[in-house]
Short mmCIF file of C-alpha atoms and ligand atoms in Angstrom, two decimals:
data_model
loop_
_atom_site.label_atom_id
_atom_site.label_comp_id
_atom_site.label_asym_id
_atom_site.label_seq_id
_atom_site.Cartn_x
_atom_site.Cartn_y
_atom_site.Cartn_z
CA MET O 1 -8.41 -5.16 -27.46
CA THR O 2 -5.31 -7.29 -26.82
CA GLU O 3 -5.98 -10.00 -24.25
CA ARG O 4 -5.64 -8.89 -20.51
CA LEU O 5 -4.33 -11.56 -18.15
CA LEU O 6 -5.30 -12.24 -14.62
CA ASN O 7 -2.95 -9.96 -12.83
CA PHE O 8 -1.90 -10.87 -9.22
CA SER O 9 1.19 -8.58 -9.21
CA PRO O 10 2.35 -7.06 -5.98
CA GLY O 11 2.91 -3.57 -7.36
CA PRO O 12 2.51 -1.88 -9.73
CA GLY O 13 -0.57 -3.97 -9.51
CA ALA O 14 -3.87 -4.33 -11.41
CA LEU O 15 -5.85 -1.08 -12.07
CA PRO O 16 -9.58 -1.03 -12.62
CA LEU O 17 -10.46 -1.63 -16.33
CA PRO O 18 -12.90 1.28 -16.47
CA VAL O 19 -10.07 3.67 -15.30
CA LEU O 20 -7.73 2.27 -17.95
CA GLU O 21 -10.44 2.81 -20.67
CA GLN O 22 -11.17 6.31 -19.51
CA ALA O 23 -7.36 7.12 -19.64
CA GLN O 24 -7.25 5.59 -23.03
CA ARG O 25 -10.18 7.69 -24.32
CA ASP O 26 -8.43 10.80 -22.89
CA LEU O 27 -4.90 9.97 -23.77
CA VAL O 28 -4.67 11.75 -27.18
CA SER O 29 -6.98 14.57 -26.45
CA LEU O 30 -8.97 15.59 -23.30
CA PRO O 31 -12.55 16.78 -24.07
CA GLY O 32 -12.63 20.54 -23.71
CA VAL O 33 -8.81 20.80 -23.46
CA GLY O 34 -7.75 19.66 -26.83
CA ALA O 35 -4.49 18.03 -25.58
CA SER O 36 -3.28 14.88 -23.80
CA PRO O 37 -2.97 14.72 -20.07
CA LEU O 38 0.60 14.16 -20.84
CA GLU O 39 0.91 17.43 -22.54
CA VAL O 40 -0.81 20.01 -20.38
CA SER O 41 0.37 22.44 -17.88
CA HIS O 42 0.11 21.54 -14.21
CA ARG O 43 -0.93 25.16 -13.63
CA GLY O 44 -3.80 25.05 -16.00
CA PRO O 45 -7.48 24.76 -15.01
CA TRP O 46 -7.76 21.07 -16.05
CA PHE O 47 -5.14 19.89 -13.70
CA GLY O 48 -6.46 22.16 -10.99
CA GLN O 49 -9.72 20.38 -11.17
CA VAL O 50 -7.90 17.01 -11.21
CA LEU O 51 -6.00 17.79 -8.02
CA ASP O 52 -9.10 19.17 -6.31
CA GLU O 53 -11.08 16.08 -7.08
CA ALA O 54 -8.28 13.71 -6.13
CA GLU O 55 -7.96 15.37 -2.76
CA ALA O 56 -11.79 15.57 -2.35
CA ASN O 57 -12.27 11.83 -3.11
CA LEU O 58 -9.48 10.89 -0.76
CA ARG O 59 -11.01 12.93 2.03
CA ALA O 60 -14.41 11.49 1.40
CA LEU O 61 -13.43 7.90 1.04
CA LEU O 62 -11.16 7.90 4.16
CA GLY O 63 -12.85 10.56 6.22
CA VAL O 64 -9.55 12.56 6.37
CA PRO O 65 -9.88 15.06 9.07
CA ASP O 66 -9.73 18.80 8.23
CA HIS O 67 -6.58 19.16 10.32
CA HIS O 68 -4.67 16.66 8.06
CA HIS O 69 -3.11 17.90 4.83
CA VAL O 70 -3.35 15.69 1.72
CA LEU O 71 -0.04 15.83 -0.11
CA PHE O 72 1.17 14.40 -3.44
CA CYS O 73 4.78 13.64 -3.37
CA GLN O 74 7.32 11.76 -5.61
CA GLY O 75 10.10 9.30 -4.95
CA GLY O 76 7.76 6.47 -3.85
CA ALA O 77 7.39 5.14 -0.27
CA THR O 78 11.24 4.74 -0.21
CA MET O 79 11.50 8.55 -0.30
CA GLN O 80 9.28 8.68 2.70
CA PHE O 81 11.60 6.37 4.55
CA SER O 82 14.01 9.30 4.38
CA MET O 83 11.58 12.25 4.50
CA VAL O 84 9.79 11.09 7.63
CA PRO O 85 12.95 11.02 9.88
CA MET O 86 14.41 14.19 8.20
CA ASN O 87 11.28 16.07 9.14
CA LEU O 88 10.37 14.32 12.48
CA LEU O 89 13.65 12.94 13.89
CA ARG O 90 16.38 15.44 13.12
CA GLY O 91 17.00 17.51 16.22
CA ALA O 92 14.34 15.64 18.28
CA GLU O 93 14.89 15.00 21.98
CA HIS O 94 14.14 11.24 21.78
CA PRO O 95 14.82 8.36 19.31
CA ALA O 96 12.26 7.16 16.75
CA ALA O 97 10.67 3.85 17.50
CA TYR O 98 10.24 1.46 14.55
CA VAL O 99 7.89 -1.52 14.98
CA VAL O 100 9.28 -3.99 12.45
CA THR O 101 6.78 -6.59 11.10
CA GLY O 102 8.49 -7.33 7.76
CA ALA O 103 11.04 -6.35 5.14
CA TRP O 104 9.60 -2.90 4.38
CA GLY O 105 9.58 -1.86 8.13
CA ALA O 106 13.21 -3.08 8.37
CA LYS O 107 14.19 -0.88 5.34
CA ALA O 108 12.30 2.09 6.80
CA ALA O 109 14.20 1.76 10.08
CA ALA O 110 17.65 1.44 8.36
CA GLU O 111 16.94 4.70 6.43
CA ALA O 112 15.81 6.47 9.58
CA ARG O 113 19.17 5.58 11.30
CA ARG O 114 20.79 7.95 8.70
CA ALA O 115 18.89 10.82 10.19
CA GLY O 116 19.02 10.08 13.92
CA PRO O 117 18.75 7.49 16.63
CA VAL O 118 16.28 4.63 16.22
CA THR O 119 14.98 2.00 18.50
CA VAL O 120 13.02 -1.18 17.52
CA PRO O 121 10.62 -1.88 20.46
CA TRP O 122 9.11 -4.88 18.65
CA SER O 123 10.35 -6.96 15.77
CA GLY O 124 9.01 -10.11 14.08
CA GLU O 125 12.33 -10.93 12.43
CA ALA O 126 13.31 -13.84 14.77
CA ASP O 127 10.37 -15.93 13.66
CA GLY O 128 10.45 -14.89 10.05
CA TYR O 129 7.96 -12.02 10.12
CA ARG O 130 4.84 -14.03 10.54
CA ARG O 131 3.08 -11.80 13.14
CA VAL O 132 2.15 -8.39 14.24
CA PRO O 133 2.15 -7.41 17.86
CA SER O 134 -1.07 -7.79 19.72
CA ARG O 135 -2.68 -4.71 21.13
CA GLU O 136 -1.24 -5.56 24.58
CA ASP O 137 2.26 -6.50 23.22
CA LEU O 138 2.48 -3.17 21.28
CA LEU O 139 1.32 -1.13 24.32
CA ALA O 140 3.80 -2.93 26.52
CA ALA O 141 6.66 -2.58 23.99
CA VAL O 142 6.37 1.17 23.33
CA VAL O 143 7.36 2.50 26.75
CA ASP O 144 10.46 4.62 26.31
CA ALA O 145 10.11 8.19 25.22
CA HIS O 146 10.26 8.56 21.44
CA ALA O 147 9.98 11.10 18.77
CA TYR O 148 7.44 8.92 16.94
CA VAL O 149 6.34 5.36 16.43
CA HIS O 150 6.58 3.93 12.92
CA VAL O 151 4.52 0.91 11.71
CA THR O 152 3.88 -0.76 8.46
CA THR O 153 0.15 -1.55 8.21
CA ASN O 154 0.77 -4.25 5.54
CA GLU O 155 4.01 -5.93 4.75
CA THR O 156 3.79 -6.63 1.09
CA ILE O 157 6.57 -9.21 0.90
CA GLN O 158 5.69 -11.39 3.84
CA GLY O 159 1.86 -10.99 3.60
CA VAL O 160 1.53 -9.76 7.25
CA GLN O 161 -1.05 -7.10 8.12
CA TYR O 162 -2.44 -5.43 11.19
CA PRO O 163 -6.10 -6.55 11.59
CA GLY O 164 -7.06 -2.87 12.37
CA GLU O 165 -5.30 0.34 13.25
CA PRO O 166 -2.43 -0.31 15.52
CA VAL O 167 -3.03 1.00 19.06
CA VAL O 168 -0.12 2.95 20.63
CA PRO O 169 0.00 4.70 23.93
CA ASP O 170 -1.91 8.06 24.16
CA GLY O 171 0.14 10.98 23.15
CA THR O 172 2.29 9.05 20.71
CA THR O 173 3.02 10.52 17.34
CA LEU O 174 2.07 7.60 15.05
CA VAL O 175 3.51 7.28 11.59
CA ALA O 176 2.49 4.53 9.16
CA ASP O 177 3.62 3.20 5.90
CA ALA O 178 0.32 2.15 4.44
CA SER O 179 1.50 1.62 0.85
CA SER O 180 0.06 -1.83 0.22
CA ASP O 181 -3.24 -1.63 2.05
CA PHE O 182 -4.16 2.09 1.51
CA LEU O 183 -7.80 2.43 0.38
CA SER O 184 -8.44 -1.22 0.80
CA ARG O 185 -10.71 -0.72 3.82
CA PRO O 186 -12.03 1.97 6.06
CA THR O 187 -9.16 3.60 8.02
CA ASP O 188 -9.41 5.92 11.00
CA VAL O 189 -6.95 8.48 9.68
CA ALA O 190 -7.26 10.67 12.82
CA ARG O 191 -5.27 8.05 14.68
CA PHE O 192 -2.24 8.54 12.46
CA ASP O 193 -0.30 11.74 12.63
CA LEU O 194 1.42 10.94 9.34
CA LEU O 195 0.30 8.11 6.84
CA TYR O 196 2.01 7.60 3.55
CA ALA O 197 1.36 5.29 0.64
CA GLY O 198 3.07 4.80 -2.73
CA ALA O 199 0.08 4.78 -5.18
CA GLN O 200 1.04 1.74 -7.26
CA LYS O 201 -1.03 -0.94 -5.40
CA ASN O 202 -4.55 0.27 -4.64
CA ALA O 203 -4.44 3.91 -5.49
CA GLY O 204 -3.10 4.40 -9.02
CA PRO O 205 0.12 4.10 -11.09
CA ALA O 206 3.72 4.43 -9.84
CA GLY O 207 5.07 7.98 -9.59
CA VAL O 208 2.89 9.56 -6.97
CA THR O 209 2.99 9.00 -3.19
CA VAL O 210 0.08 10.16 -1.02
CA VAL O 211 0.99 11.64 2.36
CA LEU O 212 -1.62 12.61 4.98
CA ILE O 213 -0.08 14.66 7.67
CA ARG O 214 -1.52 16.34 10.69
CA ASP O 215 -1.19 20.18 10.53
CA GLU O 216 0.53 20.55 13.93
CA LEU O 217 3.40 18.35 12.85
CA LEU O 218 4.46 20.97 10.33
CA ALA O 219 5.48 23.40 12.98
CA THR O 220 8.12 21.01 14.41
CA ILE O 221 10.05 20.56 11.16
CA PRO O 222 13.61 21.79 11.07
CA GLU O 223 14.34 24.98 9.05
CA ASP O 224 17.33 23.69 7.09
CA LEU O 225 15.89 20.86 5.01
CA PRO O 226 16.23 20.70 1.15
CA THR O 227 13.18 22.50 -0.16
CA LEU O 228 11.65 19.37 -1.74
CA LEU O 229 12.29 17.20 1.29
CA ASP O 230 10.34 19.44 3.55
CA TYR O 231 6.53 18.62 4.00
CA ARG O 232 5.80 22.36 4.32
CA THR O 233 6.75 22.87 0.71
CA PHE O 234 4.00 20.56 -0.29
CA ALA O 235 1.40 21.74 2.22
CA ASP O 236 2.05 25.42 1.46
CA HIS O 237 1.96 25.07 -2.36
CA ARG O 238 -0.86 22.52 -2.74
CA SER O 239 1.82 19.92 -3.99
CA LEU O 240 2.46 22.39 -6.83
CA PHE O 241 5.76 23.82 -5.79
CA ASN O 242 7.36 22.12 -8.79
CA THR O 243 5.88 19.95 -11.55
CA PRO O 244 4.01 17.10 -9.98
CA PRO O 245 3.53 13.69 -11.77
CA VAL O 246 0.47 15.00 -13.67
CA PHE O 247 -0.56 11.78 -15.33
CA ALA O 248 -0.12 9.61 -12.21
CA VAL O 249 -2.23 12.07 -10.23
CA TYR O 250 -4.89 12.11 -12.92
CA VAL O 251 -5.16 8.27 -12.98
CA LEU O 252 -5.22 8.34 -9.13
CA MET O 253 -8.08 10.72 -9.36
CA LEU O 254 -9.87 8.32 -11.75
CA VAL O 255 -9.19 5.39 -9.33
CA THR O 256 -10.59 7.23 -6.36
CA ARG O 257 -13.67 8.21 -8.47
CA TRP O 258 -14.12 4.56 -9.43
CA LEU O 259 -13.93 3.60 -5.66
CA ARG O 260 -16.47 6.24 -4.82
CA ASP O 261 -18.97 5.67 -7.63
CA ASP O 262 -18.52 2.14 -9.00
CA VAL O 263 -17.40 0.29 -5.82
CA GLY O 264 -19.42 2.42 -3.48
CA GLY O 265 -16.75 3.25 -0.88
CA LEU O 266 -14.32 1.57 1.38
CA ILE O 267 -16.78 -0.59 3.36
CA GLU O 268 -17.76 -2.32 0.23
CA ALA O 269 -14.15 -2.58 -0.99
CA ASP O 270 -13.24 -4.24 2.42
CA ARG O 271 -16.11 -6.67 2.06
CA ARG O 272 -14.97 -7.64 -1.38
CA ASN O 273 -11.30 -7.86 -0.32
CA ARG O 274 -12.24 -10.07 2.64
CA HIS O 275 -14.16 -12.39 0.42
CA LYS O 276 -11.36 -12.67 -2.07
CA ALA O 277 -8.66 -13.41 0.56
CA ALA O 278 -10.98 -16.04 2.19
CA LEU O 279 -11.33 -17.86 -1.09
CA LEU O 280 -7.49 -18.43 -1.14
CA TYR O 281 -6.89 -18.98 2.56
CA THR O 282 -9.67 -21.59 2.57
CA GLU O 283 -7.87 -23.60 -0.17
CA ILE O 284 -4.56 -23.19 1.61
CA ASP O 285 -5.97 -24.39 4.94
CA ALA O 286 -7.75 -27.32 3.27
CA ALA O 287 -4.35 -28.86 2.33
CA PRO O 288 -2.08 -28.43 5.37
CA GLY O 289 0.32 -31.13 4.35
CA PHE O 290 0.85 -29.59 0.95
CA TYR O 291 0.31 -25.83 1.20
CA ARG O 292 1.73 -23.87 4.09
CA GLY O 293 0.61 -20.30 4.70
CA HIS O 294 3.44 -17.93 5.74
CA ALA O 295 1.61 -15.57 8.17
CA ASP O 296 0.01 -16.60 11.37
CA ALA O 297 -3.74 -16.63 11.09
CA ALA O 298 -4.23 -13.54 13.19
CA ALA O 299 -1.88 -11.49 11.03
CA ARG O 300 -2.79 -12.73 7.56
CA SER O 301 -2.87 -10.05 4.84
CA LEU O 302 -6.01 -9.46 2.90
CA MET O 303 -3.82 -7.90 0.18
CA ASN O 304 -0.99 -10.27 -0.24
CA VAL O 305 -1.50 -13.92 0.37
CA THR O 306 1.68 -15.77 0.82
CA TRP O 307 2.37 -19.46 1.00
CA ARG O 308 4.88 -22.29 0.33
CA LEU O 309 4.65 -25.62 -1.38
CA PRO O 310 6.51 -28.77 -0.29
CA SER O 311 9.44 -27.92 -2.73
CA GLU O 312 10.84 -25.19 -4.80
CA VAL O 313 10.39 -27.47 -7.79
CA LEU O 314 6.65 -27.55 -7.14
CA GLU O 315 6.58 -23.80 -6.50
CA ARG O 316 8.21 -23.23 -9.89
CA ARG O 317 5.79 -25.62 -11.54
CA PHE O 318 2.86 -23.87 -9.80
CA VAL O 319 3.91 -20.51 -11.09
CA GLU O 320 4.64 -21.79 -14.62
CA GLU O 321 1.32 -23.62 -14.84
CA ALA O 322 -0.61 -20.70 -13.56
CA GLU O 323 1.00 -18.58 -16.12
CA GLY O 324 -0.09 -21.10 -18.72
CA HIS O 325 -3.66 -20.45 -17.46
CA GLY O 326 -3.25 -16.60 -17.87
CA MET O 327 -2.43 -15.78 -14.30
CA ILE O 328 0.57 -13.59 -13.73
CA GLY O 329 2.51 -12.00 -10.86
CA LEU O 330 2.32 -15.05 -8.47
CA ARG O 331 6.02 -15.66 -7.82
CA GLY O 332 6.89 -14.92 -4.22
CA HIS O 333 9.37 -12.16 -3.54
CA ARG O 334 13.04 -13.20 -4.22
CA SER O 335 13.88 -12.93 -0.53
CA VAL O 336 11.24 -15.34 0.75
CA GLY O 337 10.29 -17.51 -2.18
CA GLY O 338 7.13 -19.40 -2.45
CA ILE O 339 3.85 -18.04 -3.84
CA ARG O 340 2.38 -14.59 -3.38
CA ALA O 341 -1.06 -13.52 -4.68
CA SER O 342 -1.79 -9.83 -4.51
CA LEU O 343 -5.41 -9.09 -4.38
CA TYR O 344 -5.62 -5.29 -4.56
CA ASN O 345 -9.08 -3.58 -4.96
CA ALA O 346 -8.84 -3.78 -8.80
CA VAL O 347 -8.54 -7.58 -8.89
CA PRO O 348 -12.08 -8.88 -9.68
CA THR O 349 -13.49 -11.64 -7.42
CA GLU O 350 -13.79 -13.85 -10.51
CA HIS O 351 -10.12 -13.81 -11.09
CA VAL O 352 -9.53 -14.96 -7.51
CA GLU O 353 -12.11 -17.67 -8.00
CA THR O 354 -10.19 -18.88 -10.90
CA LEU O 355 -6.95 -18.87 -9.00
CA ALA O 356 -8.60 -20.67 -6.04
CA ALA O 357 -9.80 -23.42 -8.39
CA PHE O 358 -6.34 -23.72 -9.78
CA VAL O 359 -4.84 -23.94 -6.30
CA ARG O 360 -7.20 -26.81 -5.50
CA ASP O 361 -6.59 -28.56 -8.78
CA PHE O 362 -2.82 -28.24 -8.55
CA ARG O 363 -3.02 -29.83 -5.06
CA ASP O 364 -5.18 -32.69 -6.32
CA ARG O 365 -2.70 -33.43 -9.13
CA ASN O 366 0.49 -33.14 -7.06
CA ALA O 367 -0.17 -33.99 -3.44
CA GLY O 368 1.41 -37.48 -2.71
N1 PMP A 401 6.51 0.06 1.67
C1 PMP A 401 5.79 -0.94 1.29
C2 PMP A 401 4.87 -1.66 2.26
C3 PMP A 401 5.83 -1.47 0.00
O1 PMP A 401 5.03 -2.42 -0.37
C4 PMP A 401 6.78 -0.88 -1.01
C5 PMP A 401 6.90 -1.27 -2.42
N2 PMP A 401 6.42 -2.48 -2.73
C6 PMP A 401 7.58 0.14 -0.46
C7 PMP A 401 7.57 0.61 0.83
C8 PMP A 401 8.51 0.83 -1.40
O2 PMP A 401 7.79 1.59 -2.34
P1 PMP A 401 8.41 2.31 -3.55
O3 PMP A 401 8.89 1.36 -4.54
O4 PMP A 401 7.29 3.13 -4.07
O5 PMP A 401 9.54 3.30 -3.06
#
């Protein structure tokens, strides 16, 4: 096998090796089918089973309530930035409230403004998106009547994450972009009326977006939406109204099977992810004059660890030397700079140990 590097990419991110190996074994011809998963009908029995298992695994892993539909959409999380307000804001009595904790939340709010009025009851922009609102702050901020409240559970670019499910006033319709921490820890899905996630971080390859939506919301959708932008089309046709991204759903099914059988569920995934993130944050905190974590301690992401070095020259050198040691994907997003290490489920603890040792060694060699 060609060498595989240590992949800390923000997304598409690392996938579990056993999943890639299974996909490789199946790629030319699926046992019992005699054709590639890239070649078979989405209406045949093989894909029917794939869809059923993908949904069943998601329901089992997350404890998705019966009154939530599991939908497989396309267009990435960005399409959801449009679909959510088209379905839930158009014609609504009140504006939508977007809690903005980073760049993705800001983009979601900007898209929603194309569909209707939007308010921003809380934003972390003024201090560079380092925080999330505390429980009290969020409850105090969301006071005016709204169609729904939208949150981003993990901000992939800034590395800012809610420590648990955001708490909003009773009766609020809560919508979440969970793209970059979906399936990384147990989640009380019942608290969310709609939760969406592009698959390409923890759940699978790019091309499929999971939407969990409470059944009662479907009744409020306007009648005149384009067919494929109406959640009811997906709910009524088991995500098979048109051709779904068959291969992406198949790999997502394998990833959820791996999470269920090999990892042992989301409690264990969370334990591993906490341990991995702590390895890095410990090194960052050990060198306060040299490394500077971006997020406030209470809002630090377990998925995307972001930090700065004393100069951009040193940041470039860090990334280049890390690449020399086989570690890729560490350059911070172009809008914020610095370093970002993404530690999704499929990133093994040993890879993070190697990175943490490099972080320490780089500091020892470069701190003045
Ligand atoms: N939301 C979040 C939190 C993300 O991390 C991303 C992608 N990195 C997006 C939305 C946009 O996703 P997509 O590229 O699938 O449209």
